[in-house]
Tab-separated table of C-alpha atoms and ligand atoms in Angstrom:
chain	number	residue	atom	x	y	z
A	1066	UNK	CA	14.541	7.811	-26.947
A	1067	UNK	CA	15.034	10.932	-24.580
A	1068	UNK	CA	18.190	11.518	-22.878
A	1069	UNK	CA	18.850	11.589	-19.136
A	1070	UNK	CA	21.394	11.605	-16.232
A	1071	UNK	CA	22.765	8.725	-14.798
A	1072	UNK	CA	23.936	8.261	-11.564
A	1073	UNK	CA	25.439	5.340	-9.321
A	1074	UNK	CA	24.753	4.857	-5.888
A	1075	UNK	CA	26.644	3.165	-3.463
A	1076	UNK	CA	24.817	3.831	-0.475
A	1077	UNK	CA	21.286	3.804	0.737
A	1078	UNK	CA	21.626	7.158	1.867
A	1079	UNK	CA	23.107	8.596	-1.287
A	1080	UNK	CA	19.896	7.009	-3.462
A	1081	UNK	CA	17.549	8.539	-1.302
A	1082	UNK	CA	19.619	12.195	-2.204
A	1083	UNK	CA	19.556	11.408	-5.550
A	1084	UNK	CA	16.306	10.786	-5.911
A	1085	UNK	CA	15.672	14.254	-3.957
A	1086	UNK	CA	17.871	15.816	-6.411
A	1087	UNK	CA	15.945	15.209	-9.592
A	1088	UNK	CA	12.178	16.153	-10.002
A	1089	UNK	CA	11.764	13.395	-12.457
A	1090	UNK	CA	13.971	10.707	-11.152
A	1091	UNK	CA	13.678	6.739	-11.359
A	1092	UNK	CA	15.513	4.225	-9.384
A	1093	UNK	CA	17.083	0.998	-11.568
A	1094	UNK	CA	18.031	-2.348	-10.483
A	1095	UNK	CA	16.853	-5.389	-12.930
A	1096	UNK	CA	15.175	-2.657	-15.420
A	1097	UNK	CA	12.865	-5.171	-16.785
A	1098	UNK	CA	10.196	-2.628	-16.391
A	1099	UNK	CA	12.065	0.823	-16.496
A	1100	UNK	CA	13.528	0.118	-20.048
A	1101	UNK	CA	10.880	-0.959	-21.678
A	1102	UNK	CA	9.248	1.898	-20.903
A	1103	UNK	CA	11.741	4.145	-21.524
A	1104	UNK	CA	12.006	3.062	-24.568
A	1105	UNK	CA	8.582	3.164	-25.480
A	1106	UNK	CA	8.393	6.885	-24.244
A	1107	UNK	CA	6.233	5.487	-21.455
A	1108	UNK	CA	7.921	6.676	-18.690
A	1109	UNK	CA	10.774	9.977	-19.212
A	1110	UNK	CA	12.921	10.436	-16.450
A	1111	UNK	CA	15.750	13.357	-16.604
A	1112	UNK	CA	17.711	11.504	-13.850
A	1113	UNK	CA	17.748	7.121	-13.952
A	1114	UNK	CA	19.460	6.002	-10.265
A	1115	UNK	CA	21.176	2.341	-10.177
A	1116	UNK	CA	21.084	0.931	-6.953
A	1117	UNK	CA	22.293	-2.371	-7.869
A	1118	UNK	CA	25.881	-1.713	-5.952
A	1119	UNK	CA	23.549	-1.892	-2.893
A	1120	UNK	CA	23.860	-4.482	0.143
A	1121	UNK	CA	20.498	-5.465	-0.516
A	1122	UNK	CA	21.115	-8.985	-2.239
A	1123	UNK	CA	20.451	-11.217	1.495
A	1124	UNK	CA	17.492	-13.313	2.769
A	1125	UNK	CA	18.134	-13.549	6.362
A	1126	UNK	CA	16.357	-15.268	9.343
A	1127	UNK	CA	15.702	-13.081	11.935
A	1128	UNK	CA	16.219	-14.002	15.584
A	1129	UNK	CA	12.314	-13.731	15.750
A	1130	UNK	CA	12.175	-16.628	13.349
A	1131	UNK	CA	11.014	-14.291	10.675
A	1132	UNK	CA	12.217	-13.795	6.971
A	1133	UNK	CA	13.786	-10.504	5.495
A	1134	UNK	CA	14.152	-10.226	1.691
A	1135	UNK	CA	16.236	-7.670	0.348
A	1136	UNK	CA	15.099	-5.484	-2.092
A	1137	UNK	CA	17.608	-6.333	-4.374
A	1138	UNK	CA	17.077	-10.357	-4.277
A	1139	UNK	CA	16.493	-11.579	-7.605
A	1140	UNK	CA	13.093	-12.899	-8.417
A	1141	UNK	CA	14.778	-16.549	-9.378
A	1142	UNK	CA	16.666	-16.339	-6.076
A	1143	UNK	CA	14.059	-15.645	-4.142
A	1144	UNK	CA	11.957	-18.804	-5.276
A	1145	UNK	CA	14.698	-21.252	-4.745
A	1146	UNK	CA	15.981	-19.975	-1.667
A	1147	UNK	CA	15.811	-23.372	0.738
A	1148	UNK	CA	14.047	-21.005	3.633
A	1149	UNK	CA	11.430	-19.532	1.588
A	1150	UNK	CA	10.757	-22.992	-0.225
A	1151	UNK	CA	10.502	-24.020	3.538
A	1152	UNK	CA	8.309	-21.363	5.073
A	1153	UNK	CA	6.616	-19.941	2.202
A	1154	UNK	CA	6.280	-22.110	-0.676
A	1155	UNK	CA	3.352	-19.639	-1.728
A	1156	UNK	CA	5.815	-17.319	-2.616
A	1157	UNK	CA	7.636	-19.641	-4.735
A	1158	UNK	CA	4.679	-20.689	-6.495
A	1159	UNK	CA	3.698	-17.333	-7.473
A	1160	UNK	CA	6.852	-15.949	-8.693
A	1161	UNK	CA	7.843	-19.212	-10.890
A	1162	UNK	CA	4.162	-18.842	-12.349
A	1163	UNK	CA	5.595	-15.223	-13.577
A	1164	UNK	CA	7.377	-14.082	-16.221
A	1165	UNK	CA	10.316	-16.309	-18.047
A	1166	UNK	CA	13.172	-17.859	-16.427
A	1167	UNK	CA	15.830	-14.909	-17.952
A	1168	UNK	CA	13.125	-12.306	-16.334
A	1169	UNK	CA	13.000	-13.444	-13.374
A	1170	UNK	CA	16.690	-13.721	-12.973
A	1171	UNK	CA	17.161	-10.184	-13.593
A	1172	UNK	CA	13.882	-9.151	-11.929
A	1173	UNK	CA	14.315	-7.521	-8.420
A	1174	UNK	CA	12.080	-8.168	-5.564
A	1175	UNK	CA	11.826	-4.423	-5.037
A	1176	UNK	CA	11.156	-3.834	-8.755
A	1177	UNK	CA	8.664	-6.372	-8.880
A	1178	UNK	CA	6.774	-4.319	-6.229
A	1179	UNK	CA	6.841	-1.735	-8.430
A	1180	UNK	CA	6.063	-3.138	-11.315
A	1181	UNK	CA	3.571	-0.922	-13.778
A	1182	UNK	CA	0.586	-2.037	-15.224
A	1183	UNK	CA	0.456	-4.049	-18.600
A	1184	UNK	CA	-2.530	-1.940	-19.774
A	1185	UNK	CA	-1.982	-1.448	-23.721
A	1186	UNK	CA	-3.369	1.988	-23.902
A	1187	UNK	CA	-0.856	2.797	-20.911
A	1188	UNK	CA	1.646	1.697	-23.005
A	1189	UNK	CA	0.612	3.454	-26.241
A	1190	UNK	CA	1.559	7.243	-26.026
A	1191	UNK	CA	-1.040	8.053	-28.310
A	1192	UNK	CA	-4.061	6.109	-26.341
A	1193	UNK	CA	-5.786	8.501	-23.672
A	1194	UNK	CA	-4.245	7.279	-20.360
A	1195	UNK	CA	-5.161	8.784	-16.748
A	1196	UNK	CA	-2.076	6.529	-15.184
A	1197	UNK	CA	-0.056	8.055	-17.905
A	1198	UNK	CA	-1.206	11.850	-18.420
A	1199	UNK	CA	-3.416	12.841	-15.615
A	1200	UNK	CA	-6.578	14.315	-17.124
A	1201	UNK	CA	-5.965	12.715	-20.683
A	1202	UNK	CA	-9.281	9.847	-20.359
A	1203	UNK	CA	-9.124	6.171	-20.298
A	1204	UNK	CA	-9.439	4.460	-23.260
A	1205	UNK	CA	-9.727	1.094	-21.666
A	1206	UNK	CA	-13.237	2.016	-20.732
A	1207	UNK	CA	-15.229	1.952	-23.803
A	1208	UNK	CA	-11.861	-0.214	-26.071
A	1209	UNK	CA	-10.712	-3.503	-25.694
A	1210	UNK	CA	-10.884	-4.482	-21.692
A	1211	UNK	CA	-10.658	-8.164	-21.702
A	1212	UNK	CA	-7.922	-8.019	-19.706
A	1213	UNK	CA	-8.798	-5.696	-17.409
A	1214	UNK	CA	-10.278	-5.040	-13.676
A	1215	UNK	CA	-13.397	-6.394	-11.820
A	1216	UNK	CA	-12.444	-5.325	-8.406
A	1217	UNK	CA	-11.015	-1.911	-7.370
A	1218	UNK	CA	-11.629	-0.277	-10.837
A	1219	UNK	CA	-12.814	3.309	-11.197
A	1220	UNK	CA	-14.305	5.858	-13.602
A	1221	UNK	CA	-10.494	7.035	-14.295
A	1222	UNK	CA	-8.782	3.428	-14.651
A	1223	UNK	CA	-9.514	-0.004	-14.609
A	1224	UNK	CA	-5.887	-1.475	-14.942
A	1225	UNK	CA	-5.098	-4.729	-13.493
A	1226	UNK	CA	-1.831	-5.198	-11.286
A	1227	UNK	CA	0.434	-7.275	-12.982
A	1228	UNK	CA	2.450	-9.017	-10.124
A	1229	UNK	CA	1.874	-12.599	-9.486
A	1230	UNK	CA	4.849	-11.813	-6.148
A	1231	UNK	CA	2.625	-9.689	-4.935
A	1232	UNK	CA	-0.153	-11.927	-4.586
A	1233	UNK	CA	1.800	-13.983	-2.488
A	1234	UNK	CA	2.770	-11.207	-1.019
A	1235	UNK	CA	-0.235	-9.535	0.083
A	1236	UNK	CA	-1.935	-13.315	1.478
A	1237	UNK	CA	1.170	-13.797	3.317
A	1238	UNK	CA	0.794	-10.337	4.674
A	1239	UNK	CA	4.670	-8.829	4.063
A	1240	UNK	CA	5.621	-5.870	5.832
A	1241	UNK	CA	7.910	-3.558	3.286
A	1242	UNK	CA	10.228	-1.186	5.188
A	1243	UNK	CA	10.966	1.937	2.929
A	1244	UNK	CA	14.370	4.079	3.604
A	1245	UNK	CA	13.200	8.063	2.814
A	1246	UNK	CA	14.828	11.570	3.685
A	1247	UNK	CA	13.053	11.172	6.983
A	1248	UNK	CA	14.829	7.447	7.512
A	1249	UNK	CA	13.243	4.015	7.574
A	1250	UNK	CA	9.338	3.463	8.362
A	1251	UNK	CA	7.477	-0.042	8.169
A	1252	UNK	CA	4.337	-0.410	5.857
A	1253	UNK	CA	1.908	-3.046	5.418
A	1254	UNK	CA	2.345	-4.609	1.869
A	1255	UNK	CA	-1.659	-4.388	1.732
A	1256	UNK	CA	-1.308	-0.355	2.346
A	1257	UNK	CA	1.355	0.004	-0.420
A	1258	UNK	CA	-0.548	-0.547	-3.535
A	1259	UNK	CA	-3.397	2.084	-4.146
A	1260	UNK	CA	-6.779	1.976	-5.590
A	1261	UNK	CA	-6.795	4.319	-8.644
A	1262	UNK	CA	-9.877	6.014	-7.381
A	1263	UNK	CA	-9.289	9.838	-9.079
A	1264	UNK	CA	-5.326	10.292	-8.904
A	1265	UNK	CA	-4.611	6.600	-10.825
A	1266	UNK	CA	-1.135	8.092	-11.624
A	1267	UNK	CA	-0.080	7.662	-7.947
A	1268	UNK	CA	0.214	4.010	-7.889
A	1269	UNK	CA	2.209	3.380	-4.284
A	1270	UNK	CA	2.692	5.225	-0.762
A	1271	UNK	CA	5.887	6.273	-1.433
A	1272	UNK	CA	7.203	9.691	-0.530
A	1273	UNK	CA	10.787	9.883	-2.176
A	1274	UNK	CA	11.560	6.313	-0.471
A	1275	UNK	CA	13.296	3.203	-1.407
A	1276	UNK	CA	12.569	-0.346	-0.821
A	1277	UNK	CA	15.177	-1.634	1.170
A	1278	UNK	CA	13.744	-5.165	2.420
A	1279	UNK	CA	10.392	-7.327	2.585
A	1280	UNK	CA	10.164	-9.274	5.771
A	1281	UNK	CA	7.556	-12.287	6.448
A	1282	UNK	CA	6.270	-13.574	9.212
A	1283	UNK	CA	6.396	-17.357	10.426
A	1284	UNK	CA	4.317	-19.446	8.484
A	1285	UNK	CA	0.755	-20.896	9.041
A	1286	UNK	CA	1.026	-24.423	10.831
A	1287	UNK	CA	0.355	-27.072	9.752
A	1288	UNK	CA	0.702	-25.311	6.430
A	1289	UNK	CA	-0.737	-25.214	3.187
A	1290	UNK	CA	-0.611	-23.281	0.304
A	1291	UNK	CA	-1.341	-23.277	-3.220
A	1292	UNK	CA	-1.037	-20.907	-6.116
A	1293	UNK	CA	-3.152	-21.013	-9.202
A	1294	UNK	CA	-3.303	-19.027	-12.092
A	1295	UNK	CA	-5.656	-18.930	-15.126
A	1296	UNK	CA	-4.054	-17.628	-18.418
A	1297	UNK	CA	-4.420	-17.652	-22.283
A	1298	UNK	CA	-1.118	-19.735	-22.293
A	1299	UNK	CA	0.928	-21.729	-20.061
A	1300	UNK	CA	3.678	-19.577	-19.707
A	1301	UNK	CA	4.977	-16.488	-19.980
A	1302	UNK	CA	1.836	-14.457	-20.002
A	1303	UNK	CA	-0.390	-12.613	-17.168
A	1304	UNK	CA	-2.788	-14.036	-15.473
A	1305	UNK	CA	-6.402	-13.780	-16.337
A	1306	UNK	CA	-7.401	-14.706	-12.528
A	1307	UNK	CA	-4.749	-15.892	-10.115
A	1308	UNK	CA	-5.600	-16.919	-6.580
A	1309	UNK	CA	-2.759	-17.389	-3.753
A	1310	UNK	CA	-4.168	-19.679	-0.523
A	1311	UNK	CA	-2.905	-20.205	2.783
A	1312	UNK	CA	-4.458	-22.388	5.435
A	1313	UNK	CA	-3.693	-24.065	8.410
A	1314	UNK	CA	-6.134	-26.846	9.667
A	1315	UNK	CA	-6.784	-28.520	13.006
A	1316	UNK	CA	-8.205	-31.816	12.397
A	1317	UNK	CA	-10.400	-30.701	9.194
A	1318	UNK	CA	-11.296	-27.705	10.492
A	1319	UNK	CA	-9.649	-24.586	9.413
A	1320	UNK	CA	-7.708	-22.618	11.861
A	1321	UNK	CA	-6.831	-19.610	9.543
A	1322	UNK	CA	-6.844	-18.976	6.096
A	1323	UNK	CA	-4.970	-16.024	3.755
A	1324	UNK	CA	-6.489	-15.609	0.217
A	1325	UNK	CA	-5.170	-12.899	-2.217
A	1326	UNK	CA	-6.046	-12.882	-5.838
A	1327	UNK	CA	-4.596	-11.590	-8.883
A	1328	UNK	CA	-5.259	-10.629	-12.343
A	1329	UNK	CA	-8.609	-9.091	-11.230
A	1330	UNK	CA	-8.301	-6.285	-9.816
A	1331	UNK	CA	-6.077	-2.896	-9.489
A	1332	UNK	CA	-3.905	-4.092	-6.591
A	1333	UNK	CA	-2.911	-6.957	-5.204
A	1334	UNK	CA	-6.224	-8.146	-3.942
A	1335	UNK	CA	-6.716	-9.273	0.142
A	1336	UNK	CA	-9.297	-10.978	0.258
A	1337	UNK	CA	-10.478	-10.274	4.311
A	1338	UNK	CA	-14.107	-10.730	4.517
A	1339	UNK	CA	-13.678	-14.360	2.776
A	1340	UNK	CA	-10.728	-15.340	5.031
A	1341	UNK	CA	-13.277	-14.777	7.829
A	1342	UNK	CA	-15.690	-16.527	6.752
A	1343	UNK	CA	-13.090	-19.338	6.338
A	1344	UNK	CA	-12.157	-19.716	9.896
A	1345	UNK	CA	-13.419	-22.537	11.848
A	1346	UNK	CA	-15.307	-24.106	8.909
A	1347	UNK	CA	-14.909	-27.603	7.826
A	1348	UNK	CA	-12.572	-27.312	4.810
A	1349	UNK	CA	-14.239	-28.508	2.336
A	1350	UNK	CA	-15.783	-27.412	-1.286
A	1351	UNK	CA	-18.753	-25.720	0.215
A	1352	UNK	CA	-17.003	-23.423	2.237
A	1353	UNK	CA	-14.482	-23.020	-0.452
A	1354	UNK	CA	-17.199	-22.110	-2.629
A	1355	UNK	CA	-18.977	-19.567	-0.308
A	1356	UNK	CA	-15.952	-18.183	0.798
A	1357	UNK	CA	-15.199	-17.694	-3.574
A	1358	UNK	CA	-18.622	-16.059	-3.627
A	1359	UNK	CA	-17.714	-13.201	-0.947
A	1360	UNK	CA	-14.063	-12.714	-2.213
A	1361	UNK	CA	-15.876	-11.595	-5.808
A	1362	UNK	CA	-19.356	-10.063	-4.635
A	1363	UNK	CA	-18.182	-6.553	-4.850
A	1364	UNK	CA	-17.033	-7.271	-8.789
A	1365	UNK	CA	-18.075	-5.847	-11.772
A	1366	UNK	CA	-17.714	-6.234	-15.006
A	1367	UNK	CA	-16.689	-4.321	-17.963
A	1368	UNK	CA	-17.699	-4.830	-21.547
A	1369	UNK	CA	-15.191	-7.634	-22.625
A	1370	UNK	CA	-14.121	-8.894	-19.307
A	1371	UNK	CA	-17.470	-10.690	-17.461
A	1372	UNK	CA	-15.642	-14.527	-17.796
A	1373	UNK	CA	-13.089	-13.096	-15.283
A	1374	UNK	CA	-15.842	-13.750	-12.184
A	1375	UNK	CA	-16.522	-17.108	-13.148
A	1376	UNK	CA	-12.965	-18.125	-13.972
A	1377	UNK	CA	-11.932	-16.174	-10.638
A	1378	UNK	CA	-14.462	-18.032	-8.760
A	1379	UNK	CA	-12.677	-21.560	-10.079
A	1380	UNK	CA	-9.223	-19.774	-9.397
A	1381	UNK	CA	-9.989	-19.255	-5.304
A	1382	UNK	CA	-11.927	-23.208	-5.097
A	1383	UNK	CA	-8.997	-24.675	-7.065
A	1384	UNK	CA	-6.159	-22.661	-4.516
A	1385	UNK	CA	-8.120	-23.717	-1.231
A	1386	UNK	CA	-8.783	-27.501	-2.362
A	1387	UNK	CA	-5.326	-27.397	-3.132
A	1388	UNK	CA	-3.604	-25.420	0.124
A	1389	UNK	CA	-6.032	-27.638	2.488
A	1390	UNK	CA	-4.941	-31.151	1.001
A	1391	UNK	CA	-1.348	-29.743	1.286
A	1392	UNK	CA	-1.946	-28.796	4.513
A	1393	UNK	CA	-3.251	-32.187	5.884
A	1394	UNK	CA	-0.147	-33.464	4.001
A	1395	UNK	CA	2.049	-31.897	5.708
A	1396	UNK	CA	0.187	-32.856	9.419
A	1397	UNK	CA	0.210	-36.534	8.256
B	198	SF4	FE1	-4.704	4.208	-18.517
B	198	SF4	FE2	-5.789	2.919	-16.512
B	198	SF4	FE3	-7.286	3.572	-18.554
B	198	SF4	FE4	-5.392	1.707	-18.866
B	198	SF4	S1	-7.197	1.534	-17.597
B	198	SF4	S2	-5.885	3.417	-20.251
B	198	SF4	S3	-3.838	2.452	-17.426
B	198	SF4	S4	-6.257	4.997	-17.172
């Protein structure tokens, strides 16, 4: 293992100057990511930051009925808190599908935004890796991609986001405020994450910022929601598809509806056109189905991977069933 500064901040402020300070810097909270990939030479800071002394540890309820998350919430707090079980079970859902329970209680909501992919060749410091050494190749394209990306890929990466938070995140439609040299600015969780395209090493719109807080809007109502996630085993382990619903219904028609999906693509994955196509349809398993169809018409398949469209296609029916009978639940 390399060797590298540490430093401690106890301000928001300071972090941000720290981070300025170093070239090669990293911020720590949980480490759940950092550390591993420290370790395995992955990632090589000179300077590693800890913010966890930080006042970021709060969910509030803003006087605008809204939610905001600090970034240093733990992922096991932040599915058990009573408001977000109350106004966003989605995001519940999704984090308890993630990870194991001693994860997600050292697992930070702002390092779970940040989270890097689980790629093996990224992870292999001998595998050609564009995310890892810009220029270097992508052995994902022509190796084992089973795991890999339908949606969003490109000639230089097809990694798959990891998160099953941001999912929820991204249907929910979070807005992330980020504290820089410049101060704070709001950003669109849907604008954070980007496509690999030609520069796959720059995974986030981040110019030496923090994440300070994640704040949600008031729920769908009446609400539904549902979370479901296809794997290889029932816990502990990435999803192969993952689908995150959120509808509200007037009589059975559907008033909106929020889809995200996971474990398909390179970001977490808005699904737009399909949550159009949603609104004002009877909710029911044909309009589930078409609205699947849309979500994953733009996919395609590499050598190992073509079951993801079908069992991505069951994902998004199974999480809109599921959020719609919730949803007339909760009207009954
Ligand atoms: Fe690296 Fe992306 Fe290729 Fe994986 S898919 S080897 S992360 S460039």
């Amino acid at each position: 293992m390399r060797t590298f500064a540490f430093a401690r901040a106890n301000s928001v402020a300071r972090a941000v100057e720290h981070r300025q300070a170093e070239l090669v810097s990293a911020f720590v909270a949980g480490g759940t990511t950092l550390l591993d990939l420290v370790k395995l030479d992955v990632m090589r800071p000179s300077r590693v930051i800890d913010i966890t002394p930080l006042p970021l540890t709060t969910v509030e309820r803003l006087p605008d009925d809204r939610l905001r998350i600090g970034a240093l919430v733990t992922n096991t707090d932040l599915a058990y808190h009573p408001d977000v079980l109350a106004d966003h079970p989605l995001l519940s859902q999704a984090i308890l599908a993630g990870a194991s329970t001693q994860v997600r209680n050292m697992a930070t909501t702002g390092g779970n935004l940040m989270q890097r992919t689980r790629c093996p060749y990224f992870r292999d410091a001998a595998a050609a890796c564009n995310k890892r050494e810009p220029g270097s190749g992508c052995d994902a394209l022509d190796g084992v991609n089973r795991m890999h990306a339908v949606l969003g890929a490109s000639s230089e990466c097809v990694a798959v986001h990891p998160s099953d938070m941001c999912v929820a995140l991204a249907a929910i439609g979070a807005t992330l405020t980020l504290h820089g040299p410049n101060g704070e600015r709001e950003i669109d969780v849907a604008d954070f994450h980007r496509l690999p395209g030609t520069t796959p090493h720059l995974e986030h719109d981040l110019d030496d910022e923090l994440i300070v807080a994640v704040t949600l809007a008031p729920p769908l109502m009446p609400l539904g929601t549902a979370y479901v996630k296809l794997r290889d085993r029932a816990s502990f382990e990435f999803a192969l598809a993952s689908a995150g619903a959120m509808l509200s219904l007037d009589e059975d028609l559907i008033g909106e509806a929020r889809l995200a999906l996971g474990g398909v693509a390179t970001k977490p994955w808005r699904c737009r056109e399909a949550e159009a196509l949603l609104a004002g349809k009877r909710a029911d398993t044909a309009a589930f189905e078409a609205a699947a169809d849309l979500a994953l018409a733009d996919a395609r398949p590499l050598t190992h991977n073509a079951f993801k469209i079908p069992l991505a296609r069951q994902a998004i029916v199974r999480a809109l069933r599921d959020a719609a009978r919730r949803a007339r639940e909760d009207d009954a």
